[in-house]
């Protein structure tokens, strides 16, 4: 069993780097604070006897040797970058749970046959640099190192420059690092476990995601003198599309999701009929066929609204990844570890994307969820219970031991 | 008849002060550019033999003496401040048409019994300082001088300071300035005249206006992991209200108007269910009873949506003025001048607010509209035809002469 207090203390110490007044953490990828966080975790890894390698996109691998070092490592990990208004647990928990597993093995002098590795991936959040899940995405070849290096923050600084500056541009070619199996522990970021009063979420799959920008272009005009029938009101046309995003999600339960999270109105003046409205659409499902049907219904609906309204309505897909079912062996290892330890459990499909979906392209992968308060994440009030974090870490320990063999 | 070329030349010369690259004008109230514009117009007024007085809110009155100076003046005017992306005609036309009337009377040596006055009112646009129509509003007592002085721009500068700084804080107590009748020429700011191919709009009334801020408060949550039935999505609730704004306007034709022009979404992130959405509602009608019915239907609908959704929905009225029917004598003077001059004409209810609605609280008032290109105003591409501007000015001349008597 892991040391829950030591895990909690490590989380709290890491959370001091970039701590915000409201109790959250702001430690954006590749900033000086990210460097401090990386240095702290790497120091802990070395103190626990691990050797550290860094690849060209700044992914860090901390390795505890196995008795048979020709076997590919059993890996766990996550990320330590945060949202601008982030919390203490998202990502950080997955990395420090891995560290706690190694510390526990050390405490008990347990040798594993396969090596154990704890990784942290660069820029999972995608807040400072897009795309999200950058480090793991480059690692698995979802996009190129050049694309990632060229990504700019709002000040025009690139990932390439910033990696160099903080001293985390390594030598290893991303992906040229074998993985035997990959586990990731994470707070759920949703309310399902808390609602059902369960401690461990076994994650059979991650939903696929389709992101769109929808742009409605009408004609700006004065809100007073322009008769209703002569208007080309972009806001009203947008308001026809917005409810359909939810209607489509609701037609494909239980894992259909539809969200309009972002909107910009031009010129955004009280007495001007909007000439243009841009908004985002986020569609998800765990079944690729259903996600595709949702995509087709969205496309057809928008085309129909364009025809009906006579306005120009553009729907552009800006991101997509398919649903990612995790490997039955890894999911099975999590399930049996949970059963052995006697924690209450249920399956929870992940609605959020994680580095594990990219790792899964290269090796059998799976995830372990623990509850977070009110399902809230990406928020400074993100919170989780020490007992739940300890439980997830115990499950990780036992599942990894099953794969790495003692 | 007025000199259309001279009127046009004056418009173009004034439009140089604050001219923008796209052919518009940016001359915000009480800036250095406003001072330059005011000085130019005042200089023209003095050169035309007028005496100039300024009141404490910076309204400027340029007076051509009558043969019986104990009669209250027949006044015309408008404003010379512009929107940030404004045009050459909105407001400026009304002031320079008045100047052209005086120049024409001078050319022909015509004396009127009542004095003629040309006014320009401070801060009609309300872009830099709210409320809109500030100078005429203080003049008629719609709000106090203290309220107006305290209004701040985004840099924290007040109207009181800025009036002093540009040298236009006069001595006259606002409102202590008699008016016999008030005329205002203006571009229509709508498409009605152009659509009907008419030159002169006789304005029987200005629509009343009700402005609201609507705030929907739900709960921020991650767009992926949060099941549809557990969401408190402020955007979706807003999207139920937005179409009703138009539906209500359409139930009270032909002068019902309904617009949602402004929206802010929190936190406005692609993968976060909006926790709060704020938007503006602009309702108008020319009939006060109907405007009130529209207000009641809006209020009831929002309350119903709040009940149905379980979210907190606040509707706050932030501005209101009732419809303003103009005085039959002044409207009649405009109508008969138009007929005498043989211009094509129709009645056009003003959808936009104007200084004339505040002048109308103190004296018989009316307006003359001329077409503007595509009905566009509050835009740098605002445009109007010289022949139409000349025609409107001729109507003003003859209507004012009827009231001022030769
Ligand atoms: N874990 C997480 O928040 N990933 C960001 C991408 C997403 O919206 O799922
Ligand atoms: N004339 C004009 O644009 N006034 C501003 C107030 C309104 O929206 O009507």
PDB file of C-alpha atoms in Angstrom, chain A residues 45-143:
ATOM      1  CA  UNK A  45      12.651  11.163  -9.217  1.00  0.00           C
ATOM      2  CA  UNK A  46      16.445  11.153  -8.970  1.00  0.00           C
ATOM      3  CA  UNK A  47      16.269  11.012  -5.181  1.00  0.00           C
ATOM      4  CA  UNK A  48      14.096   7.924  -5.618  1.00  0.00           C
ATOM      5  CA  UNK A  49      16.865   6.344  -7.700  1.00  0.00           C
ATOM      6  CA  UNK A  50      15.390   6.904 -11.131  1.00  0.00           C
ATOM      7  CA  UNK A  51      17.303   7.880 -14.253  1.00  0.00           C
ATOM      8  CA  UNK A  52      15.868  10.713 -16.297  1.00  0.00           C
ATOM      9  CA  UNK A  53      15.707  11.212 -20.064  1.00  0.00           C
ATOM     10  CA  UNK A  54      14.091  14.044 -21.987  1.00  0.00           C
ATOM     11  CA  UNK A  55      12.942  13.951 -25.589  1.00  0.00           C
ATOM     12  CA  UNK A  56      12.985  16.726 -28.190  1.00  0.00           C
ATOM     13  CA  UNK A  57       9.487  17.943 -27.311  1.00  0.00           C
ATOM     14  CA  UNK A  58      10.344  18.074 -23.606  1.00  0.00           C
ATOM     15  CA  UNK A  59       8.547  14.920 -22.498  1.00  0.00           C
ATOM     16  CA  UNK A  60      10.350  13.644 -19.384  1.00  0.00           C
ATOM     17  CA  UNK A  61      10.768   9.910 -18.599  1.00  0.00           C
ATOM     18  CA  UNK A  62      11.945   8.851 -15.151  1.00  0.00           C
ATOM     19  CA  UNK A  63      13.019   5.200 -15.078  1.00  0.00           C
ATOM     20  CA  UNK A  64      13.316   2.678 -12.270  1.00  0.00           C
ATOM     21  CA  UNK A  65      15.332  -0.255 -13.591  1.00  0.00           C
ATOM     22  CA  UNK A  66      13.757  -3.708 -13.810  1.00  0.00           C
ATOM     23  CA  UNK A  67      15.393  -7.056 -13.311  1.00  0.00           C
ATOM     24  CA  UNK A  68      15.080  -7.517 -17.067  1.00  0.00           C
ATOM     25  CA  UNK A  69      15.899  -4.203 -18.656  1.00  0.00           C
ATOM     26  CA  UNK A  70      15.371  -5.474 -22.179  1.00  0.00           C
ATOM     27  CA  UNK A  71      11.632  -5.535 -21.463  1.00  0.00           C
ATOM     28  CA  UNK A  72       9.733  -2.389 -22.463  1.00  0.00           C
ATOM     29  CA  UNK A  73       8.858  -0.326 -19.374  1.00  0.00           C
ATOM     30  CA  UNK A  74       5.481  -0.305 -17.694  1.00  0.00           C
ATOM     31  CA  UNK A  75       4.811   3.420 -17.757  1.00  0.00           C
ATOM     32  CA  UNK A  76       2.536   5.795 -15.888  1.00  0.00           C
ATOM     33  CA  UNK A  77       2.274   9.550 -16.134  1.00  0.00           C
ATOM     34  CA  UNK A  78       0.316  12.644 -16.965  1.00  0.00           C
ATOM     35  CA  UNK A  79       1.251  16.341 -17.083  1.00  0.00           C
ATOM     36  CA  UNK A  80       2.268  19.091 -14.671  1.00  0.00           C
ATOM     37  CA  UNK A  81       1.300  22.135 -16.729  1.00  0.00           C
ATOM     38  CA  UNK A  82      -1.984  23.768 -15.664  1.00  0.00           C
ATOM     39  CA  UNK A  83      -4.793  25.946 -16.980  1.00  0.00           C
ATOM     40  CA  UNK A  84      -4.475  29.706 -16.306  1.00  0.00           C
ATOM     41  CA  UNK A  85      -7.100  29.206 -13.602  1.00  0.00           C
ATOM     42  CA  UNK A  86      -6.143  25.634 -12.829  1.00  0.00           C
ATOM     43  CA  UNK A  87      -6.173  23.413  -9.781  1.00  0.00           C
ATOM     44  CA  UNK A  88      -3.703  21.341  -7.782  1.00  0.00           C
ATOM     45  CA  UNK A  89      -4.726  17.900  -9.060  1.00  0.00           C
ATOM     46  CA  UNK A  90      -5.440  17.910 -12.802  1.00  0.00           C
ATOM     47  CA  UNK A  91      -2.362  16.195 -14.307  1.00  0.00           C
ATOM     48  CA  UNK A  92      -0.167  16.656 -11.243  1.00  0.00           C
ATOM     49  CA  UNK A  93      -1.941  13.794  -9.496  1.00  0.00           C
ATOM     50  CA  UNK A  94      -1.100  11.363 -12.292  1.00  0.00           C
ATOM     51  CA  UNK A  95       2.599  12.239 -12.158  1.00  0.00           C
ATOM     52  CA  UNK A  96       2.967  12.241  -8.387  1.00  0.00           C
ATOM     53  CA  UNK A  97       0.942   9.029  -8.022  1.00  0.00           C
ATOM     54  CA  UNK A  98       3.577   7.440 -10.269  1.00  0.00           C
ATOM     55  CA  UNK A  99       6.334   8.839  -8.066  1.00  0.00           C
ATOM     56  CA  UNK A 100       4.559   7.497  -4.978  1.00  0.00           C
ATOM     57  CA  UNK A 101       4.364   4.031  -6.577  1.00  0.00           C
ATOM     58  CA  UNK A 102       8.157   4.066  -7.056  1.00  0.00           C
ATOM     59  CA  UNK A 103       8.765   5.369  -3.531  1.00  0.00           C
ATOM     60  CA  UNK A 104       6.572   2.580  -2.178  1.00  0.00           C
ATOM     61  CA  UNK A 105       8.429  -0.071  -4.199  1.00  0.00           C
ATOM     62  CA  UNK A 106      11.679   1.365  -2.838  1.00  0.00           C
ATOM     63  CA  UNK A 107      10.365   1.315   0.742  1.00  0.00           C
ATOM     64  CA  UNK A 108       9.594  -2.387   0.413  1.00  0.00           C
ATOM     65  CA  UNK A 109      12.651  -3.238  -1.672  1.00  0.00           C
ATOM     66  CA  UNK A 110      10.462  -4.663  -4.410  1.00  0.00           C
ATOM     67  CA  UNK A 111      12.128  -5.332  -7.761  1.00  0.00           C
ATOM     68  CA  UNK A 112       9.985  -5.644 -10.877  1.00  0.00           C
ATOM     69  CA  UNK A 113      10.885  -7.656 -13.926  1.00  0.00           C
ATOM     70  CA  UNK A 114      10.014  -4.893 -16.414  1.00  0.00           C
ATOM     71  CA  UNK A 115      11.319  -1.400 -15.686  1.00  0.00           C
ATOM     72  CA  UNK A 116       8.818   1.111 -14.228  1.00  0.00           C
ATOM     73  CA  UNK A 117       8.669   4.585 -15.744  1.00  0.00           C
ATOM     74  CA  UNK A 118       6.992   7.797 -14.647  1.00  0.00           C
ATOM     75  CA  UNK A 119       6.486  10.277 -17.478  1.00  0.00           C
ATOM     76  CA  UNK A 120       5.261  13.798 -17.721  1.00  0.00           C
ATOM     77  CA  UNK A 121       4.164  15.061 -21.111  1.00  0.00           C
ATOM     78  CA  UNK A 122       4.679  18.614 -22.344  1.00  0.00           C
ATOM     79  CA  UNK A 123       1.765  21.049 -22.655  1.00  0.00           C
ATOM     80  CA  UNK A 124      -1.239  18.819 -22.142  1.00  0.00           C
ATOM     81  CA  UNK A 125      -3.567  21.727 -21.391  1.00  0.00           C
ATOM     82  CA  UNK A 126      -3.064  23.597 -24.620  1.00  0.00           C
ATOM     83  CA  UNK A 127      -3.823  26.887 -22.865  1.00  0.00           C
ATOM     84  CA  UNK A 128      -0.601  28.649 -23.796  1.00  0.00           C
ATOM     85  CA  UNK A 129       0.135  26.757 -27.014  1.00  0.00           C
ATOM     86  CA  UNK A 130      -2.239  24.772 -29.245  1.00  0.00           C
ATOM     87  CA  UNK A 131      -2.767  21.919 -29.962  1.00  0.00           C
ATOM     88  CA  UNK A 132      -3.676  20.349 -26.618  1.00  0.00           C
ATOM     89  CA  UNK A 133      -1.891  17.158 -25.532  1.00  0.00           C
ATOM     90  CA  UNK A 134       1.104  18.355 -27.510  1.00  0.00           C
ATOM     91  CA  UNK A 135       3.880  16.235 -26.012  1.00  0.00           C
ATOM     92  CA  UNK A 136       2.034  12.932 -26.234  1.00  0.00           C
ATOM     93  CA  UNK A 137       0.638  13.904 -29.641  1.00  0.00           C
ATOM     94  CA  UNK A 138       4.135  14.432 -31.068  1.00  0.00           C
ATOM     95  CA  UNK A 139       5.321  11.277 -29.298  1.00  0.00           C
ATOM     96  CA  UNK A 140       2.752   9.106 -31.066  1.00  0.00           C
ATOM     97  CA  UNK A 141       2.991  10.914 -34.403  1.00  0.00           C
ATOM     98  CA  UNK A 142      -0.449  12.566 -34.334  1.00  0.00           C
ATOM     99  CA  UNK A 143       1.376  15.689 -35.510  1.00  0.00           C
TER     100      UNK A 143
END
